[in-house]
mmCIF file of C-alpha atoms in Angstrom:
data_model
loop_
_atom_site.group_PDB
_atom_site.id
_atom_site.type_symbol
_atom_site.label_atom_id
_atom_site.label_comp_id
_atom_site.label_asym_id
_atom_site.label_seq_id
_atom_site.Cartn_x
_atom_site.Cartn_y
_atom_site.Cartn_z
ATOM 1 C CA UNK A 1 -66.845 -17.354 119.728
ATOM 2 C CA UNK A 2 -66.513 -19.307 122.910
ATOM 3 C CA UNK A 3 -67.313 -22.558 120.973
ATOM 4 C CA UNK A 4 -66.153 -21.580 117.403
ATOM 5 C CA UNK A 5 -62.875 -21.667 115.816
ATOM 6 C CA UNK A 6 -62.315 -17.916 114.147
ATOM 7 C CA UNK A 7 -59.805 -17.418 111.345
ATOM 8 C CA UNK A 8 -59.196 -13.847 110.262
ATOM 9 C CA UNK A 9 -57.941 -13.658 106.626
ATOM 10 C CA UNK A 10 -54.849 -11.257 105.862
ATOM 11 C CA UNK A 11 -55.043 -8.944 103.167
ATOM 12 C CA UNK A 12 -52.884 -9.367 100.112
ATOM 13 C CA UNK A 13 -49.959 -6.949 98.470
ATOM 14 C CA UNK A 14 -52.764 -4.930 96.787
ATOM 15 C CA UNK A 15 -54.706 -4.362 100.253
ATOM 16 C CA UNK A 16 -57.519 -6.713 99.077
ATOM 17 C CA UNK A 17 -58.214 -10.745 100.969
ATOM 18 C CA UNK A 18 -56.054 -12.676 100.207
ATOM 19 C CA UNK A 19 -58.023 -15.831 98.385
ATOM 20 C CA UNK A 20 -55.139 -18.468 98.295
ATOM 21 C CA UNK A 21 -55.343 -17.734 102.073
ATOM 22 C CA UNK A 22 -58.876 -18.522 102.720
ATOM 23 C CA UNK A 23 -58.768 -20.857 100.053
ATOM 24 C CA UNK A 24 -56.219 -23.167 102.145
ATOM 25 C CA UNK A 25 -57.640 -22.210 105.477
ATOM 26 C CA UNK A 26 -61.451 -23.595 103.624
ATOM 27 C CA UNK A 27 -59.649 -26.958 102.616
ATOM 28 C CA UNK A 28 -58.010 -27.749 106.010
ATOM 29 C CA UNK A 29 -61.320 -27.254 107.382
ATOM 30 C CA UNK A 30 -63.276 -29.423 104.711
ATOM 31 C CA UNK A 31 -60.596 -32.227 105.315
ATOM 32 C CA UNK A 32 -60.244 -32.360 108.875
ATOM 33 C CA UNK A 33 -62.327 -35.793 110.390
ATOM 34 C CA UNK A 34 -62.278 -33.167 113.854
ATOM 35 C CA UNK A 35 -64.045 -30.626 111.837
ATOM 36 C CA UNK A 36 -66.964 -33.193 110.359
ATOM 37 C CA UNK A 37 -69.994 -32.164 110.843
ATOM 38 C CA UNK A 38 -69.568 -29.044 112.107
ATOM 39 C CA UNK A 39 -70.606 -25.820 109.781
ATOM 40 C CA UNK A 40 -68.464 -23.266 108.133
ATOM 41 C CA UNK A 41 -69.611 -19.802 108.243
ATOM 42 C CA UNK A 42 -67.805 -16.784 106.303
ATOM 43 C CA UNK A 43 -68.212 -13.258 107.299
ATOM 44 C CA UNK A 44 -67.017 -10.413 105.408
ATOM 45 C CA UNK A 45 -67.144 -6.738 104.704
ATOM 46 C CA UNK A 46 -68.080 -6.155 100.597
ATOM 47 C CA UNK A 47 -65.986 -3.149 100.670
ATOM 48 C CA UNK A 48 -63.893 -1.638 103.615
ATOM 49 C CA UNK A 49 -64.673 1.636 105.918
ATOM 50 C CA UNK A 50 -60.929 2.624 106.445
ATOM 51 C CA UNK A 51 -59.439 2.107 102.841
ATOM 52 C CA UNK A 52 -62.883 1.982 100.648
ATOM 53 C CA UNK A 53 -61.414 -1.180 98.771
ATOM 54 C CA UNK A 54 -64.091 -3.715 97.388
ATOM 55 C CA UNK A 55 -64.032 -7.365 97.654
ATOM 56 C CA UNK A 56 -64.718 -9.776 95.403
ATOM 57 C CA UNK A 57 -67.844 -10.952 96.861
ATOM 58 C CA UNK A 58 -68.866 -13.547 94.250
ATOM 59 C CA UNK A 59 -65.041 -15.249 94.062
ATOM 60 C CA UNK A 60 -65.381 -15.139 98.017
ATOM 61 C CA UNK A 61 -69.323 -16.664 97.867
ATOM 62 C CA UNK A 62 -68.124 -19.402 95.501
ATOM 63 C CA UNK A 63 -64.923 -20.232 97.586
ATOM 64 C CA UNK A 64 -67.159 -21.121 100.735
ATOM 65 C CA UNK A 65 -69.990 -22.578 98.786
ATOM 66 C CA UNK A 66 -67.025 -24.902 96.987
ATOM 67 C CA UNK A 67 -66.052 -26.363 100.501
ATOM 68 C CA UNK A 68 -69.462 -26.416 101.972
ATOM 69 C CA UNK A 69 -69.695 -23.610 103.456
ATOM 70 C CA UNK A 70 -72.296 -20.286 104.430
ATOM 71 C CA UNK A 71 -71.066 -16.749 103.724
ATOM 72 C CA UNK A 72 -72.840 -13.953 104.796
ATOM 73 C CA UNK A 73 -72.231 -10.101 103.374
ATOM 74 C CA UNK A 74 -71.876 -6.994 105.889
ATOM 75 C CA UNK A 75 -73.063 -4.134 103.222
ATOM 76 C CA UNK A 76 -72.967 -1.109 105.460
ATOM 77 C CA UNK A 77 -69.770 0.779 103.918
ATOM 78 C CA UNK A 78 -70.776 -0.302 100.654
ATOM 79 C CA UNK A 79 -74.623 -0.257 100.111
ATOM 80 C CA UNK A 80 -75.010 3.330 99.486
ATOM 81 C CA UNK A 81 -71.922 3.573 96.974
ATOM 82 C CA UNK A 82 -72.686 0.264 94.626
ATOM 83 C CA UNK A 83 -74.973 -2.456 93.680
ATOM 84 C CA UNK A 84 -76.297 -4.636 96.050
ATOM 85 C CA UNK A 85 -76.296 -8.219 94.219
ATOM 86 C CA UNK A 86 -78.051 -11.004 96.380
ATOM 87 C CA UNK A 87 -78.245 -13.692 93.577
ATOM 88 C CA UNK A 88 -75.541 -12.329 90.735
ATOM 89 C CA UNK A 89 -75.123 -16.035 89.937
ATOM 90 C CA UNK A 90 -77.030 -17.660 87.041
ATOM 91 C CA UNK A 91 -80.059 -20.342 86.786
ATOM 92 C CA UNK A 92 -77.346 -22.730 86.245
ATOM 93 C CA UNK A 93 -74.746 -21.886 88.714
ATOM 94 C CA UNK A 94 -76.054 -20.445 92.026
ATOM 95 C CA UNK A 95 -72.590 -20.952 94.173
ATOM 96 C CA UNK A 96 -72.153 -17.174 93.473
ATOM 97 C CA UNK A 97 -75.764 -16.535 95.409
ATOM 98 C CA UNK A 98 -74.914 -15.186 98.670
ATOM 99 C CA UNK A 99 -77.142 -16.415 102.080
ATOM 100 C CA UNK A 100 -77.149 -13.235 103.868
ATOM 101 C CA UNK A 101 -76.293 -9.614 103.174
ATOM 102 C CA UNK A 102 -77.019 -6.834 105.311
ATOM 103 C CA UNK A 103 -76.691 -3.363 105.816
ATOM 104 C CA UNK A 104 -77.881 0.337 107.589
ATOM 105 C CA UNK A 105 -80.090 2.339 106.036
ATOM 106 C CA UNK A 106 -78.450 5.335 107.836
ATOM 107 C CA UNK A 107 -75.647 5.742 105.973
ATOM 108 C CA UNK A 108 -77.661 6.876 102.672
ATOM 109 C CA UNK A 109 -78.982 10.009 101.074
ATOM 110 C CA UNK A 110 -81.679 11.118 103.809
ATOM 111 C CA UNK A 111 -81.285 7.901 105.811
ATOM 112 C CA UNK A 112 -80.831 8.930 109.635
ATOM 113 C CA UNK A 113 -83.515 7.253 111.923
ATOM 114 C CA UNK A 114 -83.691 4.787 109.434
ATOM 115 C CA UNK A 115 -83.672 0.930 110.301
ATOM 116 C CA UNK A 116 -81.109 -1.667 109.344
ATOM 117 C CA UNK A 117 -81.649 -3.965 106.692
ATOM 118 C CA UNK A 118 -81.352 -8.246 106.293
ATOM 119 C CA UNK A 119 -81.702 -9.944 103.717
ATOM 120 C CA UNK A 120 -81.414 -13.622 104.211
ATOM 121 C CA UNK A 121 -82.402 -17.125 102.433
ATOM 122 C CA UNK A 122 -84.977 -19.508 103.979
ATOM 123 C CA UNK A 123 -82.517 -21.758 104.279
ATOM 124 C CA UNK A 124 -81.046 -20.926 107.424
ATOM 125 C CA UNK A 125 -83.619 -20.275 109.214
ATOM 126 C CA UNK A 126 -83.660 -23.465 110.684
ATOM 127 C CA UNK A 127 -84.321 -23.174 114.505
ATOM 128 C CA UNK A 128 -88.239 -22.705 114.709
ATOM 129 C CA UNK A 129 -87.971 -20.517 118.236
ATOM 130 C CA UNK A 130 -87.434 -17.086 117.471
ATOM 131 C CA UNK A 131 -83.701 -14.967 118.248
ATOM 132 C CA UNK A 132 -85.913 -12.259 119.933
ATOM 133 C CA UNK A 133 -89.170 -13.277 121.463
ATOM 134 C CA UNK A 134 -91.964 -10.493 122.246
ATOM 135 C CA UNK A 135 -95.508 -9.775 121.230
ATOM 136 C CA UNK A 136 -96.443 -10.862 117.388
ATOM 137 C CA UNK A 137 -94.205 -13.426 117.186
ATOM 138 C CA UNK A 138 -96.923 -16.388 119.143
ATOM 139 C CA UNK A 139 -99.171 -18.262 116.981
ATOM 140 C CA UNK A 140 -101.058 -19.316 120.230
ATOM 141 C CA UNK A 141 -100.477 -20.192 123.761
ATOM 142 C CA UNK A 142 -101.732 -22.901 126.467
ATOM 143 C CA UNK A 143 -100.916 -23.738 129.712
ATOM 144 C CA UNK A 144 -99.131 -26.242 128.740
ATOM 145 C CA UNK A 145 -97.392 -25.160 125.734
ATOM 146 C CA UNK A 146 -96.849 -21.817 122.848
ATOM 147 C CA UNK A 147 -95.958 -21.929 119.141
ATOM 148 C CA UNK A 148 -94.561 -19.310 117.147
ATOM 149 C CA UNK A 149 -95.575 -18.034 113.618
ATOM 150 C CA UNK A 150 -94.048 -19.884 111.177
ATOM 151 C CA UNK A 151 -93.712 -16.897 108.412
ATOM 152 C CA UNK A 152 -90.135 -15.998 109.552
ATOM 153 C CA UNK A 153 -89.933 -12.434 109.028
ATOM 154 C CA UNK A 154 -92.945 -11.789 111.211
ATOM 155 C CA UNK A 155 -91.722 -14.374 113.955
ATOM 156 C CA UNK A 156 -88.354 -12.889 113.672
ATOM 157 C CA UNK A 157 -89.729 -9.538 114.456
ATOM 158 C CA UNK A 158 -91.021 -9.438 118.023
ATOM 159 C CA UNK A 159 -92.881 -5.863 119.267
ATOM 160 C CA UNK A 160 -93.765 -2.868 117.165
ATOM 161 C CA UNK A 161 -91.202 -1.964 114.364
ATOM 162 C CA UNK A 162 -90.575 1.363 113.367
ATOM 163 C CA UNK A 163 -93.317 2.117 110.681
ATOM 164 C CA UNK A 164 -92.353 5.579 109.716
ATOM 165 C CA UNK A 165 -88.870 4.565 109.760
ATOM 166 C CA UNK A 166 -89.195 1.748 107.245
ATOM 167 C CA UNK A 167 -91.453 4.108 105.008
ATOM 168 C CA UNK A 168 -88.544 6.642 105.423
ATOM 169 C CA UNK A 169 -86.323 3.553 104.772
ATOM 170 C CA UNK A 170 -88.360 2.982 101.651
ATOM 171 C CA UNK A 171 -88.119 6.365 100.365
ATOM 172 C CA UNK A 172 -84.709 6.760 100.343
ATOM 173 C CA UNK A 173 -83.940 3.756 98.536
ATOM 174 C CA UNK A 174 -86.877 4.767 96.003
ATOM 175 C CA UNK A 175 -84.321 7.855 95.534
ATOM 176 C CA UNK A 176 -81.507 5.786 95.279
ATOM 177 C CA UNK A 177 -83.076 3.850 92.458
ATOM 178 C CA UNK A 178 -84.436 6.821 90.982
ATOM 179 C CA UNK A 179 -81.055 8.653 90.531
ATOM 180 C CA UNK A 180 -79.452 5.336 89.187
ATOM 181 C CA UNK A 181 -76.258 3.531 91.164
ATOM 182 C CA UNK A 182 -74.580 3.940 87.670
ATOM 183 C CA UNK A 183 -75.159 7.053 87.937
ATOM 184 C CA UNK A 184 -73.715 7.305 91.624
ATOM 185 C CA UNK A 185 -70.683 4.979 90.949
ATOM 186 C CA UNK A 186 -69.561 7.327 87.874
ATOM 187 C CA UNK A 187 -69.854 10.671 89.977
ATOM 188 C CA UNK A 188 -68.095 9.357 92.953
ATOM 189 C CA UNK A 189 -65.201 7.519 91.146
ATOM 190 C CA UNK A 190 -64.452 11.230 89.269
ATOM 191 C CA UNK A 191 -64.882 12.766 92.201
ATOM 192 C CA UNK A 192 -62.646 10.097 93.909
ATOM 193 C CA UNK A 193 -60.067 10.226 91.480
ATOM 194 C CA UNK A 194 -59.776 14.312 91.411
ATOM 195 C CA UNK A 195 -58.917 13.746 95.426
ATOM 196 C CA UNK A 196 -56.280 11.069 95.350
ATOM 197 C CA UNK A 197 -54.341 13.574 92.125
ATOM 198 C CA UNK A 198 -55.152 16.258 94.004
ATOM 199 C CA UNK A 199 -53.743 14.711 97.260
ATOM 200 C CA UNK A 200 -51.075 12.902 95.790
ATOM 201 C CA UNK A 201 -48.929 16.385 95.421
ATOM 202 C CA UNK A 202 -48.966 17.597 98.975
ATOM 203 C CA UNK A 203 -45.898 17.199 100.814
ATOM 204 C CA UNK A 204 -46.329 15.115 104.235
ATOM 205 C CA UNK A 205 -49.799 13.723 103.496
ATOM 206 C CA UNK A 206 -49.610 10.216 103.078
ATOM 207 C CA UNK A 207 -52.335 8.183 100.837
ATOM 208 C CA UNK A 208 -52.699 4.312 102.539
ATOM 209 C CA UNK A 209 -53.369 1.658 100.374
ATOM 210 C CA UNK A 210 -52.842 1.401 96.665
ATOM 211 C CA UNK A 211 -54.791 3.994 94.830
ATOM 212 C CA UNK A 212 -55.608 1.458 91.267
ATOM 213 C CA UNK A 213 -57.637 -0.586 93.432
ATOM 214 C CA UNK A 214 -61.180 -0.584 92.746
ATOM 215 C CA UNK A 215 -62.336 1.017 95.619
ATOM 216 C CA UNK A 216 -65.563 3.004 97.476
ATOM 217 C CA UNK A 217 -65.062 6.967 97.288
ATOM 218 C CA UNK A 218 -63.333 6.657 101.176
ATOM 219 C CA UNK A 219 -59.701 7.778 101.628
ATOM 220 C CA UNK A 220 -57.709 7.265 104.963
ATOM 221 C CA UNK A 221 -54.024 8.830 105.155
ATOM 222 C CA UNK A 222 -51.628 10.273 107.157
ATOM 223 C CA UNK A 223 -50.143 13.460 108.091
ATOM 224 C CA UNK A 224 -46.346 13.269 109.012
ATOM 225 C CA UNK A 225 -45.775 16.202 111.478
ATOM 226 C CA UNK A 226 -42.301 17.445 110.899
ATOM 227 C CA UNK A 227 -41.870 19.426 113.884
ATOM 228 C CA UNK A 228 -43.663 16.493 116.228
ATOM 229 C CA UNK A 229 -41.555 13.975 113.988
ATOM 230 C CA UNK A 230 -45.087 12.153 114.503
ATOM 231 C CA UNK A 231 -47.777 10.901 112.128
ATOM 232 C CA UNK A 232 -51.506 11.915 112.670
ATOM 233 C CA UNK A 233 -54.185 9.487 111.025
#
């Protein structure tokens, strides 16, 4: 962050990003001779841990891809709740194709001591040294001089990985699959929407956000304490 410019982008009436905001904040960057050259990067949650609301991940892809930009997805509220859509653009239009999503395995069904997940295009993979170094990632060595596998994932993975934790990985998402995320979207949203009537009727608990938003079956509210005269989250 030291040499980056970081714009955080406000959430609208409905509790959702606001995309006339990043929209503007994308053009003064794409316009600005200061700003030439150097590369936009986007990086956003698909849905949020503290209200469950989604975002519009393909209007949000195809707003940085429109102004030359990279946006990269951080799955980890939302993987285990609803589809997981790399490329949901078409042969003809690939702005909506994201470059990066990723997420942890150990927030699914059966998925603690699992490994976290990234899934990311060639394409920006562009330094040829390795982030992380270590045995397996050395094509061969010199005195003089080293060069490093050129198949990214396995010079991007220095040292051992956890074998029985990817096979556990693969597992659960075999279940996942197997049960059907229609399947899981339709039970949660009933089970979502029996909560927020449910909820809606006590006296003192407070619901945050708007409850028509298309959301991920997580609720935060509040509790105002009469006797305290203070609210608990």
């Amino acid at each position: 962050s030291k040499i980056s410019k970081v714009i955080n982008v406000p959430v609208d009436s409905f509790g959702v990003m606001d995309l006339q905001y990043l929209e503007c904040q994308l053009k003064k960057l794409a316009s600005c001779d200061k700003n030439r050259g150097r590369p936009i990067y986007g990086c956003f949650s698909a849905g949020s841990n503290v209200t469950g609301f989604l975002t519009d991940d393909v209007r949000v892809t195809k707003l940085l891809h429109k102004y030359g930009g990279w946006c990269f997805w951080d799955y980890a509220s939302t993987a285990p709740h609803a589809t997981i859509r790399m490329n949901p653009g078409s042969t003809y239009d690939t702005t909506a194709n994201k470059d990066a999503l990723y997420f942890s395995g150990h927030k699914f069904l059966g998925g603690p001591q699992t490994p976290g997940v990234l899934v990311v295009k060639r394409h920006v993979f562009r330094n040829p040294v390795p982030h992380n170094a270590g045995g397996g990632t050395i094509f061969f060595v010199t005195p003089e001089r080293h060069a490093y596998l050129t198949n990214i994932e396995e010079a991007q993975e220095g040292g051992t990985p956890g074998i029985v934790e990817s096979i556990r990985l693969g597992a659960l998402l075999t279940l996942r699959h197997t049960m059907g995320i229609d399947s899981i979207v339709a039970c949660e949203a009933e089970y979502t929407r029996k909560v927020l009537n449910s909820w809606g009727d006590v006296p003192g608990l407070i619901i945050l956000g708007n409850e028509t938003t298309l959301r991920l079956p997580i609720i935060s509210f509040i509790i105002e304490h009469e006797e305290s005269v203070r609210s608990i989250y």
